[in-house]
XYZ file of C-alpha atoms in Angstrom:
267
model
C -9.308 17.764 -29.766
C -6.174 19.742 -30.616
C -2.680 19.277 -29.218
C -3.196 22.516 -27.303
C -6.338 21.085 -25.664
C -4.440 17.963 -24.639
C -1.674 20.082 -23.145
C -4.156 22.208 -21.198
C -5.850 19.091 -19.811
C -2.474 17.610 -18.874
C -1.402 20.672 -16.862
C -4.871 21.050 -15.334
C -4.660 17.473 -14.082
C -1.214 18.071 -12.597
C -2.516 21.212 -10.880
C -5.402 19.276 -9.304
C -2.959 16.614 -8.106
C -0.665 19.232 -6.553
C -3.612 20.865 -4.778
C -4.725 17.451 -3.505
C -1.256 16.661 -2.174
C -1.142 20.080 -0.505
C -4.322 19.296 1.440
C -2.894 15.913 2.465
C 0.300 17.609 3.627
C -1.641 20.216 5.614
C -3.657 17.470 7.273
C -0.535 15.627 8.411
C 0.983 18.856 9.748
C -2.228 19.807 11.550
C -2.557 16.312 13.023
C 0.775 16.726 14.790
C -0.333 20.029 16.317
C -3.500 18.698 17.943
C -3.064 17.609 21.552
C -6.638 17.000 22.604
C -8.048 13.619 21.572
C -11.497 15.036 20.874
C -10.060 17.605 18.519
C -8.037 14.931 16.733
C -11.145 12.788 16.287
C -13.114 15.722 14.868
C -10.261 16.560 12.528
C -10.014 12.946 11.379
C -13.736 12.849 10.667
C -13.591 16.023 8.575
C -10.519 14.789 6.718
C -12.093 11.389 6.088
C -15.110 13.091 4.531
C -12.875 15.398 2.513
C -10.763 12.533 1.191
C -13.775 10.364 0.389
C -15.882 12.905 -1.449
C -13.851 15.961 -2.389
C -10.782 14.146 -3.762
C -11.722 10.644 -4.854
C -14.707 11.738 -6.945
C -12.816 14.210 -9.177
C -9.889 11.781 -9.411
C -12.241 9.099 -10.712
C -13.585 11.525 -13.315
C -10.073 12.555 -14.394
C -8.944 8.939 -14.588
C -11.963 7.948 -16.664
C -11.482 10.810 -19.099
C -7.757 10.088 -19.477
C -8.519 6.442 -20.257
C -11.117 7.559 -22.800
C -8.579 9.815 -24.508
C -5.957 7.053 -24.551
C -8.463 4.717 -26.197
C -8.522 7.076 -29.188
C -12.273 7.631 -29.006
C -11.835 11.401 -28.589
C -9.493 11.700 -31.541
C -6.118 10.565 -32.805
C -3.101 11.127 -30.556
C 0.564 11.539 -31.342
C 3.081 9.271 -29.616
C 4.183 12.160 -27.401
C 0.603 12.922 -26.379
C 0.022 9.253 -25.507
C 3.190 9.229 -23.423
C 2.161 12.388 -21.552
C -1.342 11.086 -20.877
C -0.021 7.737 -19.630
C 2.318 9.527 -17.212
C -0.586 11.648 -15.983
C -2.833 8.594 -15.557
C -0.080 6.802 -13.642
C 0.291 9.739 -11.249
C -3.476 9.954 -10.752
C -3.453 6.249 -9.894
C -0.627 6.743 -7.383
C -2.464 9.610 -5.706
C -5.620 7.499 -5.514
C -3.567 4.750 -3.867
C -2.247 7.180 -1.257
C -5.769 8.368 -0.475
C -7.004 4.772 -0.173
C -4.197 3.962 2.270
C -5.104 6.915 4.475
C -8.812 6.047 4.328
C -8.063 2.440 5.279
C -5.967 3.563 8.232
C -8.612 5.956 9.540
C -11.368 3.352 9.144
C -9.307 0.735 10.942
C -8.399 3.158 13.704
C -12.062 4.121 14.115
C -13.180 0.488 14.216
C -15.225 0.870 11.039
C -13.687 -2.162 9.331
C -14.945 -5.491 10.615
C -13.130 -8.619 9.398
C -15.017 -11.558 7.946
C -12.996 -14.394 9.447
C -13.316 -17.659 7.546
C -11.596 -21.036 7.584
C -9.518 -21.176 4.388
C -6.165 -22.104 2.849
C -3.371 -19.514 2.787
C -1.870 -20.575 -0.562
C -4.532 -18.816 -2.746
C -3.892 -15.377 -1.256
C -0.108 -15.766 -1.598
C -0.405 -16.826 -5.237
C -2.798 -13.931 -5.932
C -0.316 -11.426 -4.509
C 2.617 -12.938 -6.395
C 0.692 -12.695 -9.671
C -0.408 -9.111 -9.000
C 3.170 -7.945 -8.459
C 4.689 -9.885 -11.352
C 4.862 -6.869 -13.746
C 6.773 -4.603 -11.331
C 9.003 -7.495 -10.216
C 9.896 -8.234 -13.834
C 10.506 -4.561 -14.551
C 12.901 -4.324 -11.605
C 14.373 -7.774 -12.382
C 13.667 -8.801 -8.797
C 13.359 -12.533 -8.212
C 10.399 -13.551 -6.040
C 11.075 -16.857 -4.308
C 7.924 -18.562 -3.023
C 8.445 -21.038 -0.189
C 5.056 -22.430 0.742
C 5.069 -25.625 2.741
C 2.989 -28.503 1.471
C -0.053 -29.571 3.489
C -0.336 -26.324 5.426
C -3.321 -26.323 7.790
C -6.178 -24.005 6.929
C -6.198 -20.743 8.857
C -8.854 -18.362 10.140
C -8.593 -15.037 8.337
C -10.301 -12.396 6.215
C -9.128 -12.955 2.630
C -9.410 -9.327 1.476
C -7.680 -7.902 4.554
C -4.796 -10.387 4.595
C -4.454 -9.818 0.859
C -3.987 -6.120 1.661
C -1.424 -6.923 4.368
C 0.643 -9.066 2.004
C 0.299 -6.439 -0.719
C 1.642 -3.763 1.632
C 4.508 -5.968 2.815
C 5.544 -6.964 -0.693
C 5.244 -3.385 -1.941
C 7.422 -2.263 0.966
C 10.006 -4.969 0.201
C 10.178 -3.925 -3.449
C 10.663 -0.256 -2.534
C 13.727 -1.049 -0.474
C 15.204 -3.704 -2.760
C 17.848 -3.095 -5.393
C 17.177 -4.063 -8.991
C 18.179 -7.669 -9.584
C 17.905 -8.656 -5.922
C 15.701 -11.308 -4.339
C 12.565 -11.291 -2.175
C 11.288 -14.335 -0.333
C 7.572 -14.914 0.250
C 6.973 -17.872 2.540
C 4.365 -19.733 4.571
C 5.073 -22.461 7.118
C 3.502 -24.321 10.006
C 4.899 -23.399 13.419
C 5.516 -25.798 16.298
C 2.322 -24.544 17.926
C 0.322 -25.325 14.786
C -0.111 -21.732 13.617
C 0.470 -20.646 10.020
C 3.386 -18.218 9.745
C 3.651 -15.963 6.687
C 6.806 -13.947 5.951
C 8.196 -11.461 3.440
C 11.981 -11.150 3.453
C 14.026 -8.706 1.390
C 17.703 -7.970 0.750
C 17.348 -4.221 1.190
C 19.300 -1.747 3.290
C 17.645 -2.816 6.548
C 16.261 -0.713 9.392
C 18.285 0.854 12.175
C 17.364 -0.644 15.563
C 16.263 2.694 17.038
C 13.565 2.972 14.346
C 12.104 -0.536 14.662
C 9.601 0.281 17.413
C 8.236 3.233 15.436
C 8.157 1.719 11.944
C 4.490 0.637 12.207
C 3.357 4.118 13.250
C 1.408 6.020 10.606
C 3.427 8.604 8.653
C 6.699 7.509 10.270
C 9.846 6.899 8.232
C 13.395 6.644 9.551
C 15.888 9.026 8.008
C 17.782 6.295 6.141
C 14.544 4.452 5.355
C 12.780 7.220 3.451
C 11.087 6.402 0.169
C 8.255 7.992 -1.834
C 4.969 7.646 0.041
C 3.516 8.507 3.433
C 4.859 5.556 5.415
C 1.370 4.255 6.145
C 1.344 0.754 4.626
C 2.934 -0.919 7.649
C 0.573 0.954 9.987
C -2.444 -0.328 8.043
C -1.016 -3.858 8.069
C -0.386 -3.712 11.807
C -3.965 -2.599 12.507
C -5.411 -5.341 10.281
C -3.363 -7.993 12.070
C -4.670 -6.750 15.413
C -8.153 -7.573 14.126
C -6.863 -11.124 13.620
C -5.500 -11.244 17.190
C -1.923 -11.314 15.964
C 0.967 -8.903 15.449
C 3.492 -7.900 12.822
C 6.955 -9.187 13.714
C 9.944 -7.315 12.306
C 13.516 -8.557 12.071
C 16.094 -6.324 10.438
C 19.819 -5.818 10.171
C 21.362 -2.827 8.453
C 22.981 -3.742 5.184
C 21.354 -7.182 5.087
C 17.633 -6.523 4.732
C 14.417 -6.989 6.672
C 11.898 -9.731 7.374
C 8.241 -9.038 8.168
C 6.182 -11.922 9.556
C 2.820 -12.673 11.118
C 1.019 -15.774 12.325
C -2.562 -16.787 11.622
C -4.614 -18.979 13.887
C -4.971 -22.569 12.732
C -8.560 -23.387 11.819
C -10.057 -26.230 13.852
């Protein structure tokens, strides 16, 4: 494969990504214009199908081919070509993440995700999340402080779903944290015997008038805007509802935010 072929593939991939983002943007705009609930539901169903089949499938193919090229099995690559392909693969991955977030939200909203509640320790899921985010934390030189009380009672929760909640909360904390700052990930037993899990950052904080809207899908306060669709907290909030609990938010401008939730103690 020639350098010209690589360049053509690179720009073709970017074009597909731009088209995909355009459809996502049009969906969000159209969603705001619908007033009738039945019309919204129909639109959601069509969009869910579109996202699942028309976008994720070609993205998977593109991602697989890019990885194949980077492996060198399709021919030798120059350093510049490798760099360009890695950037493209990273952007494909980000777009896939955005689509997954939207799919998760729609499925939760439609009641299509049923939690598998089990009696289990909370420490394993916290450690798993900390390990998963270690590369980006190191890159940003952000210190992750883990404060997990000893002898915590086991809690009733769905491992995969609470893993996603913690992933969203930690990702959110990193987005709004300065390089070299600190994030605290903690778990403690409350006076009532529940297990309380918290993620606390040293970011810019959230203005009080935005707090009640921050868990709404696609909502971002003016001073709180970051790359993304503002859907991670909405997904987390819906998952916690399935666990009969809520996402608590404490924030002060200039001092950071703290996101917490409690899990029922397992008998």
